[in-house]
Amino acid sequence: MKKDLAKTYDPKEVEDRIYNFWLKGEYFSAKTDENKTPYTIVIPPPNITGKLHIGHALDETLQDIIIRHKRMSGYSALWVPGTDHASIATEAKIEEAMRKEGLSKEKLGREEFLKRAWIWKEKYGKSIIDQLKKLGASCDWHRTRFTLDEGCSAAVREVFVKLFEKGLIYRGERIINWCPNCKTSISDAEVAFYEKEGKFWHIRYKIANDNGFIELATTRPETLLGDTAVAVHPEDERYQNLIGKSVILPLIGRKIPIIADSYVEKDFGTGVVKITPAHDPHDFEIGLRHNLPIINIIDEKAKINENGGKYANLTLPAARDAVVNDLKKEGHLIKIEPIVHNVGSCYRCKTVIEPRISKQWFVKMKPLAEPAIEYVKAGKIKFVPERFEKIYYHWMENIKDWCISRQLWWGHRIPAFHCRDCGKITVTRDKTTICSHCKSLNIKQDEDTLDTWFSSALWPFSSLGWPEKTRDLSYFYPTHTLVTGYDIIFFWVARMIFSAIEHTNNVPFKTVFIHGLIRDEQGRKMSKSLGNGIDPLEIIESYGADALRMALATNVGPGNDIRFSYDKVLANRNFANKIWNAARFIRINIENEIIEEDLPTNLMLEDKWIINLFNTLVKEVTENLEKFELGLAIAKLYDFTWDKFCDWYIEFAKIRLNNGTSAKEAKCTLVWVMKNILKLLHPFMPFITEEIYTSLPHKEEALTISRYPEFSKELFYEKDQEKIEKIIEIIRAIRNRRAELNVAPSKKTKIYIATDFTNDFKGCEAFFTKLAYGTEIFIDKDFNIPETLTIISTNAKVYIPLGELVDRQAERQRLQKQLEKCEAQLMQAENKLENDEFLAKAPKHVIEKISNNKNSLCLQISRLKSEIDSFL
RNA sequence: GGACGCAUAGCUCAGCUGGUUAGAGCGCUCGCUUCACACGCGAGAGGUCAGGGGUUCGAGUCCCUUUGUGUCCACCA
């Protein structure tokens, strides 16, 4: 026995101690045990950019609930933890920190920069792991991985080489999204569109060998410097005679063709489009179709390059001003109109993306996407909720090649070596100094690193040791469930799926459990600029991790966004305290008695009642957990614990603990139910449940590895206890009707219960004295007592001699109202029971219920009527 | 333009494959220092489940439609 439980639960005193207790016991380290079924979850590795936010807290909580439940259900449950190097995001953070010291990447050089990055990783990686522990995450820390560790890097090289050899990775000059701020290419998925106010510049181009002009409009006049054609729709009557002719590009004087392409919309603008293949993805496609020259005019710093003639070296905004000015001067600018349009921006830094032609590495997606679609269609991977499959299909079916090279330093350096002699590329798993084509030693590794998602795509198997054939991999892979937010289905989930199929010939996971995003109390997205982010550690500090976990997982629709609310946290903090005090009550009462693990045979009705309810609860909660309906499970646990166990059973039990009648059985039941509640609740509220468990008589060394309760048919008792509850409730209600009766609780009365079920009530008198303010309780088939307050319920008629306190007029009205209500309900029931189709088609139990209901309503009505008459 | 959500008590939201009288938390009203807990106990008030139509013996739940609202994808040269 441990020290006395304090009056209020203090999570701060408990949580770290309990977590260390778990660590010491090695309870979270999963064994490759052939006698057990494996259940694996890999964590979506948090970025090492900073600290965990509330969204992580949600994600980790859900995973922890699932994995703890599985661990307690006899699985060899493994939750693989780890962190993500997050190349672009981390590199930006490190650069930002360096700037404060007056340093820059260029000054430092690659090697020194990477040294700093690793120091950063150590610091922030560790702090993230610490935060996960604070949340209660039951990860197997021995298996902690990092996307840039040696094993994951080997996996990345293996995949790169395999795909390259298969022709699925290629290097080429393509139009890519260039972030001028991050100074790197980014993938299509990393471009976000934001609505912006801009201008629409109407410009005229002179038609060559003609006096006429053609008018077009653009939002980016500076790109005119790279125009190599002007396009119209092939069926546009206005321009039929111009197709095939040329125009003279203003300011530059270059002669460029007028081409016809159905991409052009006749009804938008003037129906004429300037074509800049180097700086617009669509123009690039058109350029390919029409064999147009490509003139790159923007360099990697987003400045005009030497192809821009006199505009060279100008930044883009400056170039725009200059070009517009010159156009105006030369009379080519017709008008400027305001326009609201969507502008592609870097999803990390929100800088406007400049599409430009650049030599990059790509993954050919079509051959990878096809099986990835098939696997999901065949049900080998299931999305929960199912609707997210559509989003996945849509993206996969319209996928374009994936630009994977980044002009960054923090990441997996591309394992390709360029030969300065023969110009060919050697792609290899291991570092090499020799060109595989011409054996020259004059080679140099590619400067670029890989998209950070390239390594996260391999996470479910690379984190288990792939490409080595490890025991972990053969036992724990494929993993079972992936838990993540819908915001990274494209970035991550989809890429894990096609990667796993390609490289392991298997699914990465069987189920994808998708949750929503957390919003602030006003329903806004959390963001740095709004400063409305919530630090989970602060919540844990003030309310405890259990309260936070419950607040995040409760009352949440599947896949829906969640509005964070302190009210919810507070409610669950209070719930924790409720459990704490129930346990405290039990401990005070059992003192040092030995309590048997097994239930005694001679239980009282109320004992059987609560055990039976618990048994049903086990069944339902388990089903809910299997279906990922965590919120429903919590609602049931909350209701059972608070309402059924604390408010009713403990109150019933007090009577026997006080008067000594079968007190032993009451204590056994209290301990038994309490311990089992702790088990059911443990996945949700691990800290407090473990703490209480060890303070109660127990055999198992830790709750966290104890066996989850199972539904038992043998425990199924009838539940007549509820008849008594109903009567108690209505007595309380009538006494509480202050406006009419004004009965103080201290005023106790005799209670007469007239019922056909006398046997069910005999022996339960104490319940009414204790819980319904009774002095003496009389139970019989009938009574004839004048001047009493009468309460009619379905099973009984209760007389309370409140004498002069009763307002007879009000009481009659009350009964009349009750009668009307009963009659209306009876009518509904009768209508149904007289309906042949209902009788023919409705299931038996529904008919039975309604029919029983009808009978008791009839009884109640006749009693009410005679009662009302007596008031006349 | 396409797809997908959401609309249920004053507020924030649950409500699983359709089945008695629709729930929770907070808030509100009334009463209570009842020997586990005021982070508590007891009793209440409050909902034509956005509108309309349909399927069904039966609809908050399924279908169609309207309105409002949100998100994602595509796209605006």
Tab-separated table of C-alpha atoms (C1' of nucleotides) in Angstrom, chain A residues 218-219 263 265 268 272-273 342 390 394 555 557 563 567 573-574 577-578 581-582 584-585 642 646 651 654 736 738 828 835 837-838 841 843 849 853, chain B residues 3-6 12-16 19-21 23-26 30-31 36-44 56-57 71-77:
chain	number	residue	atom	x	y	z
A	218	THR	CA	-1.105	39.435	-68.631
A	219	THR	CA	-0.639	39.494	-64.873
A	263	TYR	CA	-5.743	25.523	-74.258
A	265	GLU	CA	-10.097	30.150	-73.748
A	268	PHE	CA	-11.234	34.976	-71.160
A	272	VAL	CA	-4.961	35.907	-76.804
A	273	VAL	CA	-2.244	34.493	-74.592
A	342	ASN	CA	-4.860	32.801	-57.187
A	390	LYS	CA	-11.858	9.539	-52.897
A	394	HIS	CA	-8.335	11.767	-57.294
A	555	ASN	CA	-16.904	14.322	-28.660
A	557	GLY	CA	-16.816	13.293	-35.302
A	563	ARG	CA	-12.369	23.120	-31.939
A	567	ASP	CA	-14.006	23.673	-21.090
A	573	ARG	CA	-9.693	17.217	-15.306
A	574	ASN	CA	-12.789	17.018	-13.118
A	577	ASN	CA	-10.640	13.867	-9.979
A	578	LYS	CA	-13.912	11.988	-9.783
A	581	ASN	CA	-12.065	10.195	-5.263
A	582	ALA	CA	-14.004	7.047	-6.032
A	584	ARG	CA	-10.063	7.111	-2.421
A	585	PHE	CA	-13.451	6.175	-1.042
A	642	TRP	CA	-19.586	8.867	-13.142
A	646	CYS	CA	-20.133	6.786	-8.558
A	651	GLU	CA	-24.225	5.324	-2.886
A	654	LYS	CA	-22.384	2.964	1.416
A	736	ASN	CA	-37.268	19.194	-5.111
A	738	ARG	CA	-39.591	23.832	-4.631
A	828	GLN	CA	-48.315	6.383	-30.213
A	835	ASN	CA	-50.498	-1.425	-37.624
A	837	GLU	CA	-47.369	-3.805	-41.416
A	838	PHE	CA	-45.466	-2.752	-38.374
A	841	LYS	CA	-41.996	-6.061	-40.584
A	843	PRO	CA	-38.108	-6.888	-35.497
A	849	LYS	CA	-40.526	-3.205	-26.155
A	853	ASN	CA	-44.359	-0.018	-22.736
B	3	A	C1'	-15.131	16.877	-55.159
B	4	C	C1'	-16.043	16.385	-50.085
B	5	G	C1'	-17.771	18.074	-45.237
B	6	C	C1'	-20.928	20.720	-41.911
B	12	U	C1'	-19.101	23.795	-28.344
B	13	C	C1'	-20.313	19.254	-30.215
B	14	A	C1'	-21.700	13.505	-29.988
B	15	G	C1'	-25.478	10.463	-32.069
B	16	C	C1'	-22.285	3.455	-34.989
B	19	G	C1'	-36.256	1.171	-34.133
B	20	U	C1'	-39.424	3.317	-27.421
B	21	U	C1'	-39.931	9.682	-24.911
B	23	G	C1'	-27.606	12.942	-25.538
B	24	A	C1'	-22.871	15.167	-23.225
B	25	G	C1'	-19.808	19.206	-21.522
B	26	C	C1'	-20.118	24.287	-20.466
B	30	C	C1'	-33.548	26.042	-7.648
B	31	G	C1'	-31.814	23.491	-3.345
B	36	A	C1'	-14.858	9.966	-1.577
B	37	C	C1'	-15.035	14.294	-4.271
B	38	A	C1'	-17.739	22.120	-4.195
B	39	C	C1'	-12.728	19.777	-9.691
B	40	G	C1'	-18.818	18.014	-5.557
B	41	C	C1'	-24.303	16.250	-4.642
B	42	G	C1'	-29.627	16.460	-5.861
B	43	A	C1'	-33.534	18.577	-8.916
B	44	G	C1'	-34.862	21.421	-13.221
B	56	U	C1'	-40.128	3.033	-45.311
B	57	C	C1'	-44.507	-0.069	-40.752
B	71	U	C1'	-12.354	22.595	-46.754
B	72	C	C1'	-9.611	20.406	-50.652
B	73	C	C1'	-8.423	19.909	-55.889
B	74	A	C1'	-8.247	22.336	-60.585
B	75	C	C1'	-7.878	27.070	-62.676
B	76	C	C1'	-8.053	32.467	-64.050
B	77	A	C1'	-2.976	33.735	-69.315
